[in-house]
Amino acid sequence: MSLFWRIFSLNAAGLVIATALLLGPVTVSTPVLPGEALVLLAGLTALLAGNAVVLRIGLAPLQRLSRAMATADLLRPGARPAVAGPAEAAELIATYNTMLDRLQTERAAGAARALQAQERERHRIARELHDEVGQTLTAVLLQLKRVADRAPGELREEVTQAQEATRAGLDEIRRIARRLRPGVLEELGLTSALRSLAAEFTHDGLTVRHRIAAELPPLTAESELVIYRVAQEGLTNTARHSAADRAELRLTPLPDGVELLVRDNGTGLGDATEGAGIRGMRERALLAGATLHVGPAPGRGTDVRLRVPAPTPDATRPPRPAAPEEAVAAPEPVPSAPPDAAPVPQTAPAPAAVRKAAAPGGDPPHAPATPGDR
C-alpha cells in the first residue's frame, strides 16, 4: 500500500469513529467534565501516535536512501539501497539505483577512453625521449669524449665530470622512457614485467620482494596493463611517502580471477586524504571491472589490494605485440670511443622535435608524465 493511502486510511478511521461517537449516545458536557476531557485526550493521542507510526515506517526507506546518496562514490562501487517500503519510496529507490548504475557505466567508459588516450600519449613521449633527446645526449657524450682526449690536463677533470653528468642524464631519460611505456610487458608478459618492476624499485634503503604465481589465468591486455600500472603506482607511493625499508609485490590466482597485493612496512596512510595517485588506481580498476582496496597492513604499513575478475572466454586474448613504429627499444650503453675512431662532428644535428620547437609557431615540448602522488 502506498504512503498516501496509509495516512488517509488512518485519518479516515479516526474521523469516522469520532463522528459515530458524536452521533451516538456519547455526549460532551458544557463545560467539559474531567472524565470526558481524558477520553478526548486519549483519542487524540491515539490518532497522533498512529500517524507518527505510519509516517516513521513510510519514511524510513527515504532516510536509508538519503544516507546512501550522501556516501555514494562512483570510484567505489558498492551495495545499493534495498528497494523496500511504500510504493512511492520503492519506486524512488529503484530509480536512484538505475541512475547510479548508468552513471557508473558512463564514468567507466569515459575513464577507459581517457586512460587509452593517456597510454597513447605516454608512448609518444617515450618515443620522443628515446629518439630525440636520447640520441642528442648520446652525440653530446661522444663529443665530450673527443674533447676529453684533446683537453689539457687542468681541464680534463672538468670535462670528465661533464661526461658523467651527461651519462647520468641519459640513464635518467632511459629510465623515464621505460616507465612511461613498459616494453617488457608487451614483449615478455606480465610476470616478467612485475619482476622487472620489483627490481627497479629495489635500491638503497628499500627492498622489494616479489611472489608471482607460475600459473595464472588468461587475462586481456587491458587487464594486464591495469595490474602493471597499479603495481607501479603502489611501489611509487611506497618509495616516496611511506618511509619503508621493505615492500612485497604479490600476484596470486583466485577461483574467479587474480589478486595483486602491494604491501609495505612504512608509516601507513594515517588520516591523509586520497591523492591523485590512489584516485588514478581506482579509475584503472574500474576500467578492468576490478575492485581496489587501500588500507592498513597487518602490524604497520599499507596494503594495496587489487582483484581483477577473469575475462569471458571470447574476450580473452594474448597481449598485443608492440607495433614496429611504436616499439621503444632500450638503447645500448654508449661505448667509449677508441683513439682511432672516426671524427665526430663538433655540432650534433638538432633532432626533429627540437627543430620543430624552435621553429616559429612550433608546439612546445611536452614534459614526461610521472605517476601521481599518494
XYZ file of C-alpha atoms in Angstrom:
374
model
C 0.000 0.000 0.000
C 1.269 3.464 -0.836
C 2.133 6.013 1.819
C -0.793 8.209 0.757
C -3.389 5.507 1.342
C -1.835 4.505 4.649
C -2.092 8.021 6.073
C -5.509 8.626 4.506
C -6.926 5.376 5.885
C -5.689 6.100 9.402
C -7.084 9.627 9.427
C -10.372 8.485 7.872
C -10.754 5.763 10.504
C -10.212 8.275 13.299
C -12.705 10.740 11.862
C -15.327 8.039 11.251
C -15.037 6.801 14.847
C -15.279 10.354 16.203
C -18.342 11.065 14.054
C -20.035 7.828 15.153
C -19.461 8.662 18.782
C -20.853 12.168 18.370
C -23.988 10.899 16.563
C -24.493 8.132 19.100
C -25.324 8.204 22.774
C -21.987 9.775 23.668
C -22.272 13.465 24.576
C -19.893 16.132 25.738
C -21.000 18.383 28.554
C -20.576 22.116 28.706
C -18.313 22.810 30.414
C -16.373 19.630 29.682
C -16.139 17.279 32.606
C -12.713 15.903 33.649
C -13.605 12.334 32.636
C -14.785 13.464 29.215
C -11.611 15.524 28.732
C -9.495 12.472 29.488
C -11.398 10.429 26.886
C -10.961 13.117 24.244
C -7.277 13.487 25.075
C -6.756 9.736 24.874
C -8.431 9.595 21.455
C -6.359 12.488 20.151
C -3.177 10.884 21.487
C -4.034 7.583 19.805
C -4.682 9.346 16.490
C -1.389 11.249 16.643
C 0.543 8.143 17.647
C -0.943 6.213 14.740
C 0.054 8.966 12.315
C 3.589 9.024 13.753
C 3.987 5.259 13.381
C 2.713 5.284 9.804
C 4.981 8.172 8.842
C 8.004 6.604 10.557
C 7.518 3.319 8.738
C 6.738 5.006 5.448
C 9.680 7.462 5.519
C 12.329 5.008 6.795
C 13.255 3.892 3.234
C 13.755 7.524 2.255
C 16.141 8.008 5.176
C 18.148 4.988 4.036
C 18.187 6.389 0.525
C 19.407 9.752 1.825
C 22.318 8.106 3.656
C 23.209 6.063 0.561
C 23.189 9.189 -1.619
C 25.420 11.053 0.847
C 28.050 8.277 0.851
C 27.886 7.266 -2.821
C 31.238 7.280 -4.655
C 31.430 6.324 -8.305
C 35.036 5.200 -7.824
C 33.923 2.713 -5.172
C 31.046 0.623 -6.495
C 29.205 -0.825 -3.538
C 25.873 -2.115 -2.351
C 22.715 -0.394 -3.457
C 19.938 0.597 -1.044
C 17.278 -2.087 -0.795
C 14.115 -1.446 -2.774
C 11.516 -1.621 0.016
C 8.791 0.387 1.700
C 5.697 2.062 0.279
C 5.172 2.142 -3.455
C 6.364 5.737 -3.856
C 9.554 5.161 -1.823
C 10.282 1.842 -3.570
C 9.910 3.453 -6.982
C 12.208 6.327 -5.991
C 14.890 3.932 -4.676
C 14.690 1.805 -7.816
C 15.062 4.915 -9.987
C 18.087 6.039 -7.959
C 19.751 2.636 -8.298
C 19.180 2.700 -12.051
C 20.636 6.204 -12.289
C 23.685 5.183 -10.246
C 24.287 2.165 -12.484
C 24.085 4.352 -15.565
C 26.458 6.950 -14.098
C 29.000 4.297 -13.170
C 28.793 2.763 -16.626
C 29.273 6.147 -18.286
C 32.140 7.038 -15.949
C 33.849 3.711 -16.611
C 33.524 4.261 -20.369
C 34.860 7.802 -20.054
C 37.746 6.641 -17.863
C 38.578 3.942 -20.401
C 38.786 6.493 -23.203
C 40.854 8.868 -21.070
C 43.273 6.151 -19.976
C 43.674 4.876 -23.521
C 44.484 8.396 -24.645
C 46.913 8.686 -21.748
C 48.680 5.482 -22.751
C 48.976 6.696 -26.349
C 50.476 9.954 -25.087
C 52.874 8.021 -22.865
C 54.002 6.012 -25.886
C 54.514 9.154 -27.944
C 56.538 10.889 -25.234
C 58.626 7.757 -24.646
C 59.426 7.546 -28.373
C 60.427 11.212 -28.496
C 62.577 10.876 -25.391
C 64.372 7.882 -26.884
C 64.604 9.001 -30.498
C 65.239 12.718 -29.980
C 66.579 13.576 -26.533
C 68.369 10.256 -26.072
C 70.168 10.484 -29.407
C 71.145 14.090 -28.750
C 72.664 13.215 -25.372
C 74.494 10.293 -26.966
C 76.038 12.640 -29.527
C 76.981 15.108 -26.772
C 78.603 12.272 -24.822
C 80.735 11.252 -27.802
C 81.731 14.856 -28.389
C 82.781 15.205 -24.764
C 84.865 12.054 -25.143
C 86.637 13.615 -28.116
C 87.167 16.849 -26.204
C 88.498 14.954 -23.158
C 91.097 13.187 -25.321
C 92.404 16.539 -26.597
C 91.924 18.695 -23.481
C 94.938 19.729 -21.408
C 95.406 18.136 -18.018
C 93.954 21.006 -15.975
C 90.656 20.841 -17.951
C 90.375 17.085 -18.354
C 88.828 16.585 -14.910
C 86.084 19.121 -15.591
C 85.342 17.528 -18.959
C 85.172 14.124 -17.272
C 82.649 15.491 -14.773
C 80.590 16.838 -17.660
C 80.732 13.357 -19.232
C 79.460 11.747 -16.047
C 76.647 14.284 -15.719
C 75.617 13.705 -19.326
C 75.761 9.933 -18.873
C 73.591 10.219 -15.726
C 71.081 12.344 -17.645
C 70.996 9.779 -20.454
C 70.354 6.974 -17.958
C 67.552 9.009 -16.399
C 65.990 9.588 -19.817
C 66.072 5.841 -20.470
C 64.514 5.114 -17.073
C 61.694 7.608 -17.659
C 61.042 6.180 -21.130
C 60.824 2.645 -19.711
C 58.377 3.738 -17.018
C 56.245 5.669 -19.486
C 55.972 2.710 -21.799
C 56.747 -0.713 -20.294
C 58.091 -2.538 -23.331
C 58.852 -5.607 -21.216
C 55.110 -6.018 -20.581
C 54.342 -6.307 -24.269
C 57.424 -8.337 -25.156
C 57.806 -10.763 -22.224
C 54.435 -10.688 -20.454
C 53.029 -9.664 -17.090
C 55.145 -11.973 -14.926
C 58.461 -10.703 -16.267
C 57.224 -7.106 -16.199
C 56.330 -7.316 -12.494
C 59.674 -8.905 -11.634
C 61.467 -6.168 -13.535
C 59.371 -3.569 -11.719
C 60.326 -5.023 -8.331
C 63.999 -4.950 -9.293
C 63.688 -1.356 -10.494
C 62.335 -0.150 -7.136
C 64.898 -2.096 -5.121
C 67.543 0.441 -4.169
C 69.417 1.698 -1.149
C 67.026 1.692 1.772
C 64.185 -0.229 0.114
C 63.987 -3.923 -0.706
C 61.101 -5.155 -2.848
C 60.385 -8.876 -2.821
C 58.099 -10.427 -5.387
C 55.974 -13.558 -5.186
C 54.303 -14.201 -8.521
C 52.458 -17.438 -9.137
C 53.695 -19.529 -12.015
C 50.206 -20.462 -13.223
C 47.894 -17.524 -13.802
C 44.539 -17.487 -15.579
C 44.484 -15.866 -19.021
C 43.938 -12.114 -18.907
C 43.208 -9.485 -21.507
C 45.853 -6.967 -22.490
C 43.841 -4.222 -20.786
C 43.712 -6.171 -17.511
C 47.453 -6.837 -17.615
C 48.146 -3.153 -18.187
C 45.870 -2.208 -15.263
C 47.683 -4.670 -12.973
C 51.074 -3.328 -14.034
C 50.111 0.331 -13.601
C 48.544 -0.255 -10.165
C 51.669 -2.120 -9.046
C 53.835 0.686 -10.401
C 51.789 3.363 -8.617
C 51.737 1.394 -5.373
C 55.522 0.973 -5.356
C 55.968 4.624 -6.295
C 53.905 5.684 -3.278
C 55.919 3.299 -1.102
C 59.231 4.746 -2.268
C 58.114 8.376 -1.989
C 55.856 8.582 1.052
C 55.926 5.522 3.295
C 59.478 5.649 4.685
C 59.501 1.842 4.397
C 62.546 -0.379 4.081
C 60.686 -3.496 2.905
C 57.930 -3.995 0.375
C 56.244 -7.001 -1.156
C 54.753 -7.447 -4.606
C 52.471 -10.467 -4.861
C 50.264 -11.778 -7.671
C 48.179 -14.862 -6.934
C 45.387 -16.646 -8.819
C 41.835 -16.750 -7.479
C 38.935 -19.013 -8.449
C 37.384 -16.093 -10.350
C 40.452 -14.067 -11.368
C 43.733 -12.818 -9.892
C 44.728 -10.680 -6.923
C 47.570 -8.177 -6.803
C 48.977 -7.155 -3.416
C 51.489 -4.348 -2.805
C 52.414 -4.254 0.887
C 54.986 -2.179 2.774
C 56.058 -1.727 6.379
C 56.053 2.061 6.323
C 54.141 4.691 8.260
C 50.764 3.881 6.721
C 48.079 6.207 5.400
C 47.035 7.697 8.739
C 44.472 10.477 8.350
C 45.766 11.580 4.947
C 43.191 12.027 2.217
C 43.459 10.116 -1.020
C 45.576 11.886 -3.587
C 45.702 11.767 -7.355
C 47.695 8.534 -7.317
C 45.105 6.460 -5.466
C 42.248 8.032 -7.424
C 44.065 7.089 -10.617
C 44.378 3.495 -9.392
C 40.643 3.384 -8.671
C 39.850 4.650 -12.169
C 42.095 1.994 -13.681
C 40.413 -0.661 -11.553
C 37.025 0.413 -12.919
C 38.429 0.064 -16.433
C 39.090 -3.648 -15.846
C 35.952 -4.241 -13.769
C 38.221 -4.835 -10.752
C 37.932 -3.840 -7.105
C 40.649 -1.881 -5.310
C 41.130 -1.724 -1.552
C 43.703 0.537 0.100
C 44.074 0.136 3.847
C 46.419 -0.610 6.718
C 48.618 -3.684 6.519
C 48.855 -6.204 9.357
C 51.080 -4.690 12.012
C 52.102 -1.497 10.223
C 52.300 -0.147 6.724
C 49.853 -0.062 3.838
C 48.140 -2.693 1.720
C 47.069 -2.036 -1.867
C 44.902 -4.950 -2.954
C 43.536 -5.252 -6.485
C 41.200 -8.067 -7.516
C 40.737 -8.494 -11.241
C 37.983 -10.836 -12.466
C 38.725 -13.438 -15.078
C 37.510 -12.376 -18.525
C 34.958 -14.255 -20.550
C 36.420 -16.827 -22.963
C 35.623 -14.749 -26.037
C 37.269 -11.662 -24.508
C 40.498 -13.413 -23.565
C 43.364 -12.788 -25.913
C 47.133 -12.576 -25.608
C 48.713 -9.155 -25.158
C 49.048 -7.239 -28.369
C 52.662 -7.106 -29.564
C 54.131 -3.685 -29.989
C 53.943 -2.302 -33.498
C 57.348 -1.688 -35.097
C 56.809 2.033 -35.259
C 55.718 2.146 -31.596
C 58.438 -0.058 -30.120
C 60.805 1.707 -27.756
C 63.878 -0.462 -27.557
C 66.296 0.093 -24.720
C 69.327 1.837 -26.196
C 72.656 0.113 -25.863
C 75.264 1.535 -23.468
C 77.400 4.204 -25.033
C 80.852 2.735 -25.661
C 83.994 4.702 -25.139
C 85.270 5.991 -28.422
C 88.610 4.407 -29.384
C 91.511 6.753 -30.126
C 91.341 5.957 -33.824
C 87.577 6.418 -34.074
C 86.206 8.439 -36.903
C 85.898 12.146 -36.105
C 82.563 13.148 -34.649
C 81.091 16.395 -35.927
C 81.539 19.181 -33.408
C 77.881 20.207 -33.631
C 75.293 17.449 -33.489
C 72.315 17.955 -35.782
C 69.298 19.108 -33.857
C 66.570 16.465 -33.582
C 63.369 16.929 -35.463
C 61.394 17.647 -32.302
C 63.923 20.316 -31.234
C 63.848 21.947 -34.668
C 60.052 21.924 -34.537
C 60.009 23.518 -31.093
C 62.453 26.181 -32.194
C 60.528 26.996 -35.360
C 58.024 29.864 -35.228
C 54.633 28.557 -34.247
C 56.077 25.168 -33.216
C 54.479 23.266 -30.402
C 56.338 23.428 -27.084
C 57.954 20.178 -25.994
C 55.934 18.092 -23.584
C 57.229 17.192 -20.143
C 57.140 13.478 -19.312
C 54.324 12.454 -17.010
C 55.210 10.669 -13.799
C 52.958 8.623 -11.500
C 50.834 10.782 -9.224
C 51.305 11.376 -5.542
C 49.589 9.299 -2.938
